[in-house]
mmCIF file of C-alpha atoms and ligand atoms in Angstrom:
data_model
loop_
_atom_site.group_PDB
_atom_site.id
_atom_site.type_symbol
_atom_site.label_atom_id
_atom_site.label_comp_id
_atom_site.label_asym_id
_atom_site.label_seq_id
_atom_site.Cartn_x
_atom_site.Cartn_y
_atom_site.Cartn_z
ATOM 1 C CA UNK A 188 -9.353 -14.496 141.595
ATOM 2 C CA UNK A 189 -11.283 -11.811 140.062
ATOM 3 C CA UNK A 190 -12.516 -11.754 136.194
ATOM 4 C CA UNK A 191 -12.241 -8.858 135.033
ATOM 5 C CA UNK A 192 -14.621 -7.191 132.277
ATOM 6 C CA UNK A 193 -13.064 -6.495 128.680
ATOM 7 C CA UNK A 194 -14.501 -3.225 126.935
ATOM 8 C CA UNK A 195 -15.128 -3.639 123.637
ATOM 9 C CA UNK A 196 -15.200 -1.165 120.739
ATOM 10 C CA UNK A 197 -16.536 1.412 120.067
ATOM 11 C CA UNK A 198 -15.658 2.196 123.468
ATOM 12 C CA UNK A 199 -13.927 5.491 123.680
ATOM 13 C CA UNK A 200 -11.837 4.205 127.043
ATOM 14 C CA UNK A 201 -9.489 2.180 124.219
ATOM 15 C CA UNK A 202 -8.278 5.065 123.261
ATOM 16 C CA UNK A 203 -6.471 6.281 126.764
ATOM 17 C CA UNK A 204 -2.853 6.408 127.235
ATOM 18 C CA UNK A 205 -1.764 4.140 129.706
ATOM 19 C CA UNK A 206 0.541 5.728 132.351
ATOM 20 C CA UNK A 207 3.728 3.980 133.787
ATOM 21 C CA UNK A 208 3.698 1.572 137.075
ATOM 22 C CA UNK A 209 5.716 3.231 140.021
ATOM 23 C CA UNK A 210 5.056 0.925 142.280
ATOM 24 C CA UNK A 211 5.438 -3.162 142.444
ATOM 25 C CA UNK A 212 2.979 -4.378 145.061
ATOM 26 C CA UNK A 213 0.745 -7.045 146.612
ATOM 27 C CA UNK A 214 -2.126 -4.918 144.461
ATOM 28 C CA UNK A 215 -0.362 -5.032 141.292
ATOM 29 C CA UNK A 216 0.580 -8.602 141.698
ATOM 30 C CA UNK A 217 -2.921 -9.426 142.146
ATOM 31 C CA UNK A 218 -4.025 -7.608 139.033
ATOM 32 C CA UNK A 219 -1.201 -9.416 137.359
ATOM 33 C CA UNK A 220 -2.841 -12.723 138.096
ATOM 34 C CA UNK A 221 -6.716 -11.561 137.667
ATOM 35 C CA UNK A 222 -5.745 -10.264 133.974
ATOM 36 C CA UNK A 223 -3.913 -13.456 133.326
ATOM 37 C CA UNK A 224 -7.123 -15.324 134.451
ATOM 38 C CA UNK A 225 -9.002 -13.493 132.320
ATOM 39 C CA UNK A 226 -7.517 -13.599 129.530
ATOM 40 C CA UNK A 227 -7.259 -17.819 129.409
ATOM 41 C CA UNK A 228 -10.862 -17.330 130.363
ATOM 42 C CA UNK A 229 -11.795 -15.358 127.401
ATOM 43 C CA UNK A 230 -9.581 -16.974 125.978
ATOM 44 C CA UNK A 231 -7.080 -14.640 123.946
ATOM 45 C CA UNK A 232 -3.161 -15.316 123.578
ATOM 46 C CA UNK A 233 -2.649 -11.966 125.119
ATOM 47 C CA UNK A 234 -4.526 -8.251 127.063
ATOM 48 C CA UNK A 235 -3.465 -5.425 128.061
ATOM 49 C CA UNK A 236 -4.538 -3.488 130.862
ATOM 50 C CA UNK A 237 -5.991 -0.540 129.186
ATOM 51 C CA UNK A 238 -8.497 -3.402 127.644
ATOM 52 C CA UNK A 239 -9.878 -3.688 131.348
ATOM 53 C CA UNK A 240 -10.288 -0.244 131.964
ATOM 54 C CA UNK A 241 -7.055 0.391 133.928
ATOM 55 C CA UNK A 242 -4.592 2.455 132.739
ATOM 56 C CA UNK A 243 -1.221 1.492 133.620
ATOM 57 C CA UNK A 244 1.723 0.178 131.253
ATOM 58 C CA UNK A 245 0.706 -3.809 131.960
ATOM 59 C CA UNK A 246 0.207 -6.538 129.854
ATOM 60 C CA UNK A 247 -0.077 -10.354 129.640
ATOM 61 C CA UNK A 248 0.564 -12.720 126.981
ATOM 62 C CA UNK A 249 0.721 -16.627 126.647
ATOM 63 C CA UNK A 250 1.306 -17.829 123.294
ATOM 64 C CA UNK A 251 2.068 -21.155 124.643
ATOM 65 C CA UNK A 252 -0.453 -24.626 124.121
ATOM 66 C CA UNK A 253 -0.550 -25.302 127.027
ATOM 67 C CA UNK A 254 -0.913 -22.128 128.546
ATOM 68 C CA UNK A 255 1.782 -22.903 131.109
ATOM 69 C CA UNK A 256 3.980 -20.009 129.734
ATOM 70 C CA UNK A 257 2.176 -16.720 131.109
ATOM 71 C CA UNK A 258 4.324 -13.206 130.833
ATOM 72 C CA UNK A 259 3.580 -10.035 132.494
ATOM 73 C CA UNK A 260 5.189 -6.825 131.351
ATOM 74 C CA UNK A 261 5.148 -3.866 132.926
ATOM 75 C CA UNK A 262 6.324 -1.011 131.229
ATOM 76 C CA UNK A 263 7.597 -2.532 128.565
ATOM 77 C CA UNK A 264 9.836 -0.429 125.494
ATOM 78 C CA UNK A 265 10.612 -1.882 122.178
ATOM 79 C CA UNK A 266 14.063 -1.174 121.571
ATOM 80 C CA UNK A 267 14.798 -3.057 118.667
ATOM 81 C CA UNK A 268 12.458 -4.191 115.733
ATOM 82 C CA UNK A 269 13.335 -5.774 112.131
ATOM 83 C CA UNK A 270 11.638 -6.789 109.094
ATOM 84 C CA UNK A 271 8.164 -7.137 108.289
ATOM 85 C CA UNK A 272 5.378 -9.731 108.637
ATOM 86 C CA UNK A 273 1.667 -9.767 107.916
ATOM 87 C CA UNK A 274 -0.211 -11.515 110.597
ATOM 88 C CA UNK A 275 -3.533 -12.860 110.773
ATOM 89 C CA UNK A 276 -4.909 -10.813 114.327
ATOM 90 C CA UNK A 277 -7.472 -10.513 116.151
ATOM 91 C CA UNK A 278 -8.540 -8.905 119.820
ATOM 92 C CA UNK A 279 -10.596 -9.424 122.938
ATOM 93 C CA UNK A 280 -11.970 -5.433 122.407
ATOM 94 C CA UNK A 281 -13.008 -6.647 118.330
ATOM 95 C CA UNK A 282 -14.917 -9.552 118.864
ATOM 96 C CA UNK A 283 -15.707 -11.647 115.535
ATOM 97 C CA UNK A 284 -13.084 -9.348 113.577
ATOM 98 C CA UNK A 285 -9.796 -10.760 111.998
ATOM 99 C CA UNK A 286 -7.825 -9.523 109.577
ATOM 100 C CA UNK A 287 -4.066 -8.567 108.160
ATOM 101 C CA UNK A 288 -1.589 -6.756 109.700
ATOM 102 C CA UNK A 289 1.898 -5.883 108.748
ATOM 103 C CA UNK A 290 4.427 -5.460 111.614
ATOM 104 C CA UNK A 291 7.992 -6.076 112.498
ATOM 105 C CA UNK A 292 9.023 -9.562 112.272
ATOM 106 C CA UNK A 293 11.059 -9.178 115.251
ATOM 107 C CA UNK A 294 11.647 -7.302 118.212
ATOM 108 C CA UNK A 295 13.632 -6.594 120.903
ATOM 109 C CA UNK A 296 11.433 -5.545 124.312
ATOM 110 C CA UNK A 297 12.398 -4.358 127.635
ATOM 111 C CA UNK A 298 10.002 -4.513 130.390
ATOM 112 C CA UNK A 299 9.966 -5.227 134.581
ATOM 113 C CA UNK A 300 8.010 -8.371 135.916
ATOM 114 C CA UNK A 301 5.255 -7.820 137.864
ATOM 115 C CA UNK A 302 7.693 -8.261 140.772
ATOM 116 C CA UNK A 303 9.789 -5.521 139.542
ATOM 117 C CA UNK A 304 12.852 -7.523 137.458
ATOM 118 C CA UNK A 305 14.206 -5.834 134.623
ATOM 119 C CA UNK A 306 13.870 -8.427 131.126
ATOM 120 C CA UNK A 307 14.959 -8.078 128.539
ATOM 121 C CA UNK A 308 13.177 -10.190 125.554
ATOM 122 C CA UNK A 309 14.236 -10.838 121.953
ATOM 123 C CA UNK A 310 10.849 -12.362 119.880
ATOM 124 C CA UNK A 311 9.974 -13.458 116.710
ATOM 125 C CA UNK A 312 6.964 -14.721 114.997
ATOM 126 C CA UNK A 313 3.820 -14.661 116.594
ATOM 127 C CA UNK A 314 4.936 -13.856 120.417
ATOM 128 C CA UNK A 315 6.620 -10.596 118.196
ATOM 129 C CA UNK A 316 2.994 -9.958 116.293
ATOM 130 C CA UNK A 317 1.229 -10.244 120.225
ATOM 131 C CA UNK A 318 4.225 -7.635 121.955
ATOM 132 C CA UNK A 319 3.757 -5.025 119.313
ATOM 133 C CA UNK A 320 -0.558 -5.688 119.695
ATOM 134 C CA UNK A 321 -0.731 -5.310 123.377
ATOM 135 C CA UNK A 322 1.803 -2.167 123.427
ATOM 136 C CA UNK A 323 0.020 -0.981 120.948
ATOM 137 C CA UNK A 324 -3.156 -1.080 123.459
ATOM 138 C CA UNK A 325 -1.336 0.644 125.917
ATOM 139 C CA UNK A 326 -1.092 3.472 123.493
ATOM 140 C CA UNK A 327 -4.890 3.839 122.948
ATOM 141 C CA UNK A 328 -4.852 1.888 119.455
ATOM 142 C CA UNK A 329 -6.074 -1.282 118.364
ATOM 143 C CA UNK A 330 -5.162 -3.575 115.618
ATOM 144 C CA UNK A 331 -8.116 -2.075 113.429
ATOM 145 C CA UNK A 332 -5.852 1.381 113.036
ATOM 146 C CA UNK A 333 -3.083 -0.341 111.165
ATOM 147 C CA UNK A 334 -5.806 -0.506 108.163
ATOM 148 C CA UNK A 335 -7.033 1.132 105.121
ATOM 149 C CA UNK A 336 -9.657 3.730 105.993
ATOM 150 C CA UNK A 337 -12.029 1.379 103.794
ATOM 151 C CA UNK A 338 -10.720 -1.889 105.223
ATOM 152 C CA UNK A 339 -11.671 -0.024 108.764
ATOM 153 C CA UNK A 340 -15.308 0.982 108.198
ATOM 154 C CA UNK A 341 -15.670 -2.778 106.296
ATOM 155 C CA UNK A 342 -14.840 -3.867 109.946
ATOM 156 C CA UNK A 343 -16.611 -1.919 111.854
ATOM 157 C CA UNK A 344 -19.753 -2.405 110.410
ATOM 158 C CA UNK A 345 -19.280 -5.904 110.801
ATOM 159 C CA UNK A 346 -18.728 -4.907 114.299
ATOM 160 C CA UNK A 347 -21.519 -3.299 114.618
ATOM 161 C CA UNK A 348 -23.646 -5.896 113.015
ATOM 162 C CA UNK A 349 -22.710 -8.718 115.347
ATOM 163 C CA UNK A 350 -23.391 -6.303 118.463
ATOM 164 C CA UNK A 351 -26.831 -5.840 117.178
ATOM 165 C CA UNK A 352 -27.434 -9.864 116.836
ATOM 166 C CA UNK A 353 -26.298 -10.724 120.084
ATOM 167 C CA UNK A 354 -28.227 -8.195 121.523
HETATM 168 NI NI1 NI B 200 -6.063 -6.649 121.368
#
């Protein structure tokens, strides 16, 4: 088991665009597993692969307790979203930085398993809030781009702040 390193803002990697998995291997099983482990390490509710500096269409989310209820999806798609709910969030990349976002309340997601299976996944609450999050990553943006412009700079000087005291 590998841990993998998490970038964390400002780092300009964030920002790729992850590209699609074409092929459901040993390797990709493996990465499956190490981004699971680090993520319960860290520990965070849910990371995408673009947070690791690898850019394919792969996340991992447990929202359980326990954390006996891991998920990997691979190329996953919304194709169905309702509502609206404002979430509390925050992210492995934003250390120390929480605030409100507003999102779909629920959605509908298709996705493979890291073995290849087509899911399909219905969601609500916060396992709905975490989907939209780690897609989200895969796209290059984080939580902090669903703000104001002034709510953004407030957090990112906090951001910055916090990097300077733990330096
Ligand atoms: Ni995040």
């Amino acid at each position: 088991m590998t841990k993998l390193t998490i970038l964390t803002l400002p780092d300009k990697r964030l920002k790729t665009i992850a590209k699609p998995v074409t092929e459901f291997n040993h390797k990709l099983q493996q990465f499956a597993k190490d981004m699971l482990e680090t993520m319960y390490e860290a520990p965070g509710i849910g990371l995408a692969a673009t947070q690791v500096d690898k850019h394919i269409q792969l996340v991992v989310i447990d929202i359980s307790e326990e954390k006996n209820q891991p998920l990997c999806l691979v190329n996953p798609k919304i194709i169905k979203k309702d509502g609206v709910q404002i979430h509390e969030e925050g992210c492995l990349s934003v250390p120390g930085i929480y605030a409100n976002v507003k999102r779909a309340s629920t959605v509908e997601v298709e996705y493979f398993n890291e073995k290849g299976e087509e899911k399909k996944l219905q969601a609500d609450e916060l396992l709905a809030v975490c989907i939209q999050h780690e897609i989200d990553h895969l796209k290059g943006i984080v939580f902090l781009d669903h703000l104001s412009p002034l709510k953004r700079k407030m957090a990112m000087k906090k951001l910055e702040k916090e990097a300077q005291n733990s330096d």
